[in-house]
């Protein structure tokens, strides 16, 4: 049972299907979205929570964080596990449900590119040992990288993941934009980025921070800001530069 | 002839030495720094510009951007090429010198980790065709990835590189900090980061921006900000979130 038809729903439903785990229904408010995903995993599409079967082992909520509690509160009384897939939401968001848990795959997903879950960390939590064990068993059918983690740690990890993934991706998007606007092939930056990421997993990335901010090359910083035409981009550059310099100062203290 | 004894000087001098290119002198204001690098590449250490030999083919400035013009202006009149290694500074910074150029290796370097230049892009520019050709010949002895690029493009590329490398590294440093403060192994983020970087070179990273900012998950954004204890970190999170949302809005217009 998959609730949702977005990127995460799409990838998890497909992975369950491939692993031989039956997905009975796909719920989405939008009929076309429900139909598309349901068709892919041979499930029944539904558009109303009232049509939920009440005998599923698991009701997996793959929906935006802000809609989790309102959807879960409207569930009929069921014996199966209700779990969400959010890094940010506490287990207690699902307290209205008898058996509840969290099934958090730590990976970025898009609809049109298959996620290989084999090495994706899946972080599980349950409101009882039995629920947690059931979620971890399920996770192990998709991935070799499964951990139990409590809500507090998961929420902190989620903030870290936003920096490491979403914010990093935005930095790459800005670099891409600057390159294409100036007829520079973006791939020229690939060795640089590969090196940066490789080094980050050898030791604390703070220890090999380089560049004008780290060197406090004030002329270069001023030049870069003048080369960025938009005020919002200038503000972004300034804020990150300041944050790098704060971090270096903290180290030296 | 290497001017400087920092990270870039250290790696380039070592790479030249390994490639069988003689480094005659190493200049650094700090005597110990000059000695250390000079010893490594069998060169003469000097601490005064007055001691420069005047017969070198190339005087390569591997120094902070802000000191390039003051050092270059104090050079004796020489026939050899004076080149800097900065992404940010225009060729015209070296106009006082008869033959001048830029030799910009697009890679992050630290002293204590050998840089393999083989695939590092080296971007060259000269104030004449002969100078540019000489710098490109030299670059080809270190790398298979050598390009001619003018000052305007190089300066834009440098801004892109700051986003792609320095700012990305800072995002990873923040993620590392949050993980270690909460007893979460940073390596759990590795598959996520690897995926993000891999996707970035398939298509415009903007197209696969995910996360609470992209989804405008306001509750999660507010929660993340409350989990960051420092005001400067909150400001950083806010600014990048806003920038992601601006970029998405631009796409939709």
PDB file of N, CA and C in Angstrom, chain A residues 156-207:
ATOM      1  N   UNK A 156      18.053  15.416  12.901  1.00  0.00           N
ATOM      2  CA  UNK A 156      19.340  16.095  12.743  1.00  0.00           C
ATOM      3  C   UNK A 156      20.002  15.646  11.443  1.00  0.00           C
ATOM      4  N   UNK A 157      19.938  14.349  11.197  1.00  0.00           N
ATOM      5  CA  UNK A 157      20.509  13.814   9.960  1.00  0.00           C
ATOM      6  C   UNK A 157      19.842  14.448   8.739  1.00  0.00           C
ATOM      7  N   UNK A 158      18.553  14.714   8.867  1.00  0.00           N
ATOM      8  CA  UNK A 158      17.834  15.305   7.744  1.00  0.00           C
ATOM      9  C   UNK A 158      18.338  16.712   7.447  1.00  0.00           C
ATOM     10  N   UNK A 159      18.631  17.461   8.485  1.00  0.00           N
ATOM     11  CA  UNK A 159      19.211  18.797   8.263  1.00  0.00           C
ATOM     12  C   UNK A 159      20.568  18.649   7.572  1.00  0.00           C
ATOM     13  N   UNK A 160      21.360  17.700   8.066  1.00  0.00           N
ATOM     14  CA  UNK A 160      22.679  17.463   7.449  1.00  0.00           C
ATOM     15  C   UNK A 160      22.506  17.081   5.976  1.00  0.00           C
ATOM     16  N   UNK A 161      21.498  16.265   5.691  1.00  0.00           N
ATOM     17  CA  UNK A 161      21.270  15.813   4.312  1.00  0.00           C
ATOM     18  C   UNK A 161      20.842  16.971   3.415  1.00  0.00           C
ATOM     19  N   UNK A 162      20.100  17.914   3.975  1.00  0.00           N
ATOM     20  CA  UNK A 162      19.718  19.091   3.185  1.00  0.00           C
ATOM     21  C   UNK A 162      20.969  19.875   2.784  1.00  0.00           C
ATOM     22  N   UNK A 163      21.886  20.049   3.723  1.00  0.00           N
ATOM     23  CA  UNK A 163      23.149  20.716   3.367  1.00  0.00           C
ATOM     24  C   UNK A 163      23.930  19.895   2.334  1.00  0.00           C
ATOM     25  N   UNK A 164      24.058  18.597   2.607  1.00  0.00           N
ATOM     26  CA  UNK A 164      24.936  17.761   1.777  1.00  0.00           C
ATOM     27  C   UNK A 164      24.361  17.512   0.389  1.00  0.00           C
ATOM     28  N   UNK A 165      23.058  17.505   0.289  1.00  0.00           N
ATOM     29  CA  UNK A 165      22.439  17.158  -0.984  1.00  0.00           C
ATOM     30  C   UNK A 165      21.749  18.358  -1.634  1.00  0.00           C
ATOM     31  N   UNK A 166      20.692  18.861  -1.036  1.00  0.00           N
ATOM     32  CA  UNK A 166      19.906  19.933  -1.679  1.00  0.00           C
ATOM     33  C   UNK A 166      20.740  21.194  -1.873  1.00  0.00           C
ATOM     34  N   UNK A 167      21.467  21.573  -0.817  1.00  0.00           N
ATOM     35  CA  UNK A 167      22.230  22.821  -0.917  1.00  0.00           C
ATOM     36  C   UNK A 167      23.437  22.635  -1.848  1.00  0.00           C
ATOM     37  N   UNK A 168      24.075  21.477  -1.749  1.00  0.00           N
ATOM     38  CA  UNK A 168      25.167  21.174  -2.674  1.00  0.00           C
ATOM     39  C   UNK A 168      24.659  21.202  -4.114  1.00  0.00           C
ATOM     40  N   UNK A 169      23.498  20.607  -4.331  1.00  0.00           N
ATOM     41  CA  UNK A 169      22.933  20.606  -5.684  1.00  0.00           C
ATOM     42  C   UNK A 169      22.665  22.030  -6.174  1.00  0.00           C
ATOM     43  N   UNK A 170      22.228  22.876  -5.258  1.00  0.00           N
ATOM     44  CA  UNK A 170      21.977  24.267  -5.653  1.00  0.00           C
ATOM     45  C   UNK A 170      23.282  24.983  -6.023  1.00  0.00           C
ATOM     46  N   UNK A 171      24.353  24.681  -5.300  1.00  0.00           N
ATOM     47  CA  UNK A 171      25.659  25.274  -5.644  1.00  0.00           C
ATOM     48  C   UNK A 171      26.075  24.823  -7.050  1.00  0.00           C
ATOM     49  N   UNK A 172      25.828  23.541  -7.343  1.00  0.00           N
ATOM     50  CA  UNK A 172      26.165  23.031  -8.671  1.00  0.00           C
ATOM     51  C   UNK A 172      25.256  23.655  -9.731  1.00  0.00           C
ATOM     52  N   UNK A 173      23.993  23.889  -9.386  1.00  0.00           N
ATOM     53  CA  UNK A 173      23.066  24.522 -10.329  1.00  0.00           C
ATOM     54  C   UNK A 173      23.507  25.951 -10.644  1.00  0.00           C
ATOM     55  N   UNK A 174      23.978  26.657  -9.618  1.00  0.00           N
ATOM     56  CA  UNK A 174      24.465  28.033  -9.845  1.00  0.00           C
ATOM     57  C   UNK A 174      25.713  27.999 -10.729  1.00  0.00           C
ATOM     58  N   UNK A 175      26.611  27.058 -10.453  1.00  0.00           N
ATOM     59  CA  UNK A 175      27.830  26.929 -11.271  1.00  0.00           C
ATOM     60  C   UNK A 175      27.454  26.615 -12.718  1.00  0.00           C
ATOM     61  N   UNK A 176      26.484  25.718 -12.879  1.00  0.00           N
ATOM     62  CA  UNK A 176      26.014  25.341 -14.222  1.00  0.00           C
ATOM     63  C   UNK A 176      25.479  26.568 -14.960  1.00  0.00           C
ATOM     64  N   UNK A 177      24.695  27.361 -14.236  1.00  0.00           N
ATOM     65  CA  UNK A 177      24.100  28.559 -14.829  1.00  0.00           C
ATOM     66  C   UNK A 177      25.181  29.549 -15.285  1.00  0.00           C
ATOM     67  N   UNK A 178      26.160  29.777 -14.432  1.00  0.00           N
ATOM     68  CA  UNK A 178      27.235  30.720 -14.786  1.00  0.00           C
ATOM     69  C   UNK A 178      28.009  30.198 -16.002  1.00  0.00           C
ATOM     70  N   UNK A 179      28.295  28.905 -16.020  1.00  0.00           N
ATOM     71  CA  UNK A 179      29.027  28.325 -17.154  1.00  0.00           C
ATOM     72  C   UNK A 179      28.243  28.478 -18.454  1.00  0.00           C
ATOM     73  N   UNK A 180      26.981  28.074 -18.433  1.00  0.00           N
ATOM     74  CA  UNK A 180      26.231  28.095 -19.697  1.00  0.00           C
ATOM     75  C   UNK A 180      26.016  29.534 -20.179  1.00  0.00           C
ATOM     76  N   UNK A 181      25.827  30.466 -19.242  1.00  0.00           N
ATOM     77  CA  UNK A 181      25.665  31.871 -19.648  1.00  0.00           C
ATOM     78  C   UNK A 181      26.930  32.424 -20.314  1.00  0.00           C
ATOM     79  N   UNK A 182      28.074  31.780 -20.071  1.00  0.00           N
ATOM     80  CA  UNK A 182      29.337  32.286 -20.600  1.00  0.00           C
ATOM     81  C   UNK A 182      30.001  31.314 -21.576  1.00  0.00           C
ATOM     82  N   UNK A 183      29.195  30.402 -22.125  1.00  0.00           N
ATOM     83  CA  UNK A 183      29.709  29.446 -23.120  1.00  0.00           C
ATOM     84  C   UNK A 183      30.903  28.641 -22.641  1.00  0.00           C
ATOM     85  N   UNK A 184      30.854  28.266 -21.381  1.00  0.00           N
ATOM     86  CA  UNK A 184      31.910  27.418 -20.825  1.00  0.00           C
ATOM     87  C   UNK A 184      31.275  26.046 -20.579  1.00  0.00           C
ATOM     88  N   UNK A 185      31.890  24.972 -21.060  1.00  0.00           N
ATOM     89  CA  UNK A 185      31.274  23.661 -20.794  1.00  0.00           C
ATOM     90  C   UNK A 185      31.354  23.326 -19.306  1.00  0.00           C
ATOM     91  N   UNK A 186      30.206  23.008 -18.712  1.00  0.00           N
ATOM     92  CA  UNK A 186      30.133  22.725 -17.278  1.00  0.00           C
ATOM     93  C   UNK A 186      31.046  21.561 -16.886  1.00  0.00           C
ATOM     94  N   UNK A 187      31.258  20.627 -17.834  1.00  0.00           N
ATOM     95  CA  UNK A 187      32.040  19.432 -17.487  1.00  0.00           C
ATOM     96  C   UNK A 187      33.495  19.757 -17.134  1.00  0.00           C
ATOM     97  N   UNK A 188      33.958  20.977 -17.500  1.00  0.00           N
ATOM     98  CA  UNK A 188      35.331  21.359 -17.131  1.00  0.00           C
ATOM     99  C   UNK A 188      35.480  21.383 -15.603  1.00  0.00           C
ATOM    100  N   UNK A 189      34.365  21.505 -14.889  1.00  0.00           N
ATOM    101  CA  UNK A 189      34.401  21.535 -13.410  1.00  0.00           C
ATOM    102  C   UNK A 189      34.366  20.147 -12.792  1.00  0.00           C
ATOM    103  N   UNK A 190      34.187  19.119 -13.602  1.00  0.00           N
ATOM    104  CA  UNK A 190      33.990  17.773 -13.049  1.00  0.00           C
ATOM    105  C   UNK A 190      35.174  17.273 -12.194  1.00  0.00           C
ATOM    106  N   UNK A 191      36.426  17.391 -12.681  1.00  0.00           N
ATOM    107  CA  UNK A 191      37.526  16.890 -11.832  1.00  0.00           C
ATOM    108  C   UNK A 191      37.594  17.619 -10.490  1.00  0.00           C
ATOM    109  N   UNK A 192      37.301  18.911 -10.508  1.00  0.00           N
ATOM    110  CA  UNK A 192      37.331  19.714  -9.290  1.00  0.00           C
ATOM    111  C   UNK A 192      36.284  19.221  -8.295  1.00  0.00           C
ATOM    112  N   UNK A 193      35.090  18.983  -8.783  1.00  0.00           N
ATOM    113  CA  UNK A 193      34.002  18.552  -7.906  1.00  0.00           C
ATOM    114  C   UNK A 193      34.261  17.136  -7.403  1.00  0.00           C
ATOM    115  N   UNK A 194      34.734  16.285  -8.292  1.00  0.00           N
ATOM    116  CA  UNK A 194      35.028  14.904  -7.885  1.00  0.00           C
ATOM    117  C   UNK A 194      36.054  14.887  -6.757  1.00  0.00           C
ATOM    118  N   UNK A 195      37.071  15.725  -6.889  1.00  0.00           N
ATOM    119  CA  UNK A 195      38.131  15.802  -5.872  1.00  0.00           C
ATOM    120  C   UNK A 195      37.572  16.303  -4.545  1.00  0.00           C
ATOM    121  N   UNK A 196      36.732  17.333  -4.613  1.00  0.00           N
ATOM    122  CA  UNK A 196      36.129  17.911  -3.415  1.00  0.00           C
ATOM    123  C   UNK A 196      35.336  16.862  -2.640  1.00  0.00           C
ATOM    124  N   UNK A 197      34.531  16.091  -3.364  1.00  0.00           N
ATOM    125  CA  UNK A 197      33.680  15.096  -2.713  1.00  0.00           C
ATOM    126  C   UNK A 197      34.523  13.938  -2.173  1.00  0.00           C
ATOM    127  N   UNK A 198      35.504  13.528  -2.946  1.00  0.00           N
ATOM    128  CA  UNK A 198      36.350  12.409  -2.498  1.00  0.00           C
ATOM    129  C   UNK A 198      37.063  12.776  -1.197  1.00  0.00           C
ATOM    130  N   UNK A 199      37.626  13.981  -1.177  1.00  0.00           N
ATOM    131  CA  UNK A 199      38.351  14.427   0.023  1.00  0.00           C
ATOM    132  C   UNK A 199      37.442  14.516   1.239  1.00  0.00           C
ATOM    133  N   UNK A 200      36.176  14.874   1.003  1.00  0.00           N
ATOM    134  CA  UNK A 200      35.252  15.078   2.124  1.00  0.00           C
ATOM    135  C   UNK A 200      35.065  13.812   2.941  1.00  0.00           C
ATOM    136  N   UNK A 201      35.249  12.652   2.298  1.00  0.00           N
ATOM    137  CA  UNK A 201      35.042  11.409   3.040  1.00  0.00           C
ATOM    138  C   UNK A 201      36.351  10.828   3.566  1.00  0.00           C
ATOM    139  N   UNK A 202      37.430  11.571   3.396  1.00  0.00           N
ATOM    140  CA  UNK A 202      38.711  11.161   3.982  1.00  0.00           C
ATOM    141  C   UNK A 202      38.885  11.828   5.350  1.00  0.00           C
ATOM    142  N   UNK A 203      38.609  13.123   5.417  1.00  0.00           N
ATOM    143  CA  UNK A 203      38.626  13.804   6.714  1.00  0.00           C
ATOM    144  C   UNK A 203      37.654  14.981   6.680  1.00  0.00           C
ATOM    145  N   UNK A 204      37.426  15.563   7.844  1.00  0.00           N
ATOM    146  CA  UNK A 204      36.502  16.693   7.981  1.00  0.00           C
ATOM    147  C   UNK A 204      36.704  17.715   6.843  1.00  0.00           C
ATOM    148  N   UNK A 205      35.672  17.950   6.028  1.00  0.00           N
ATOM    149  CA  UNK A 205      35.810  18.860   4.880  1.00  0.00           C
ATOM    150  C   UNK A 205      36.297  20.257   5.279  1.00  0.00           C
ATOM    151  N   UNK A 206      35.989  20.656   6.495  1.00  0.00           N
ATOM    152  CA  UNK A 206      36.445  21.963   6.989  1.00  0.00           C
ATOM    153  C   UNK A 206      37.965  22.097   6.875  1.00  0.00           C
ATOM    154  N   UNK A 207      38.672  20.988   7.032  1.00  0.00           N
ATOM    155  CA  UNK A 207      40.131  21.027   7.047  1.00  0.00           C
ATOM    156  C   UNK A 207      40.735  21.285   5.674  1.00  0.00           C
TER     157      UNK A 207
END
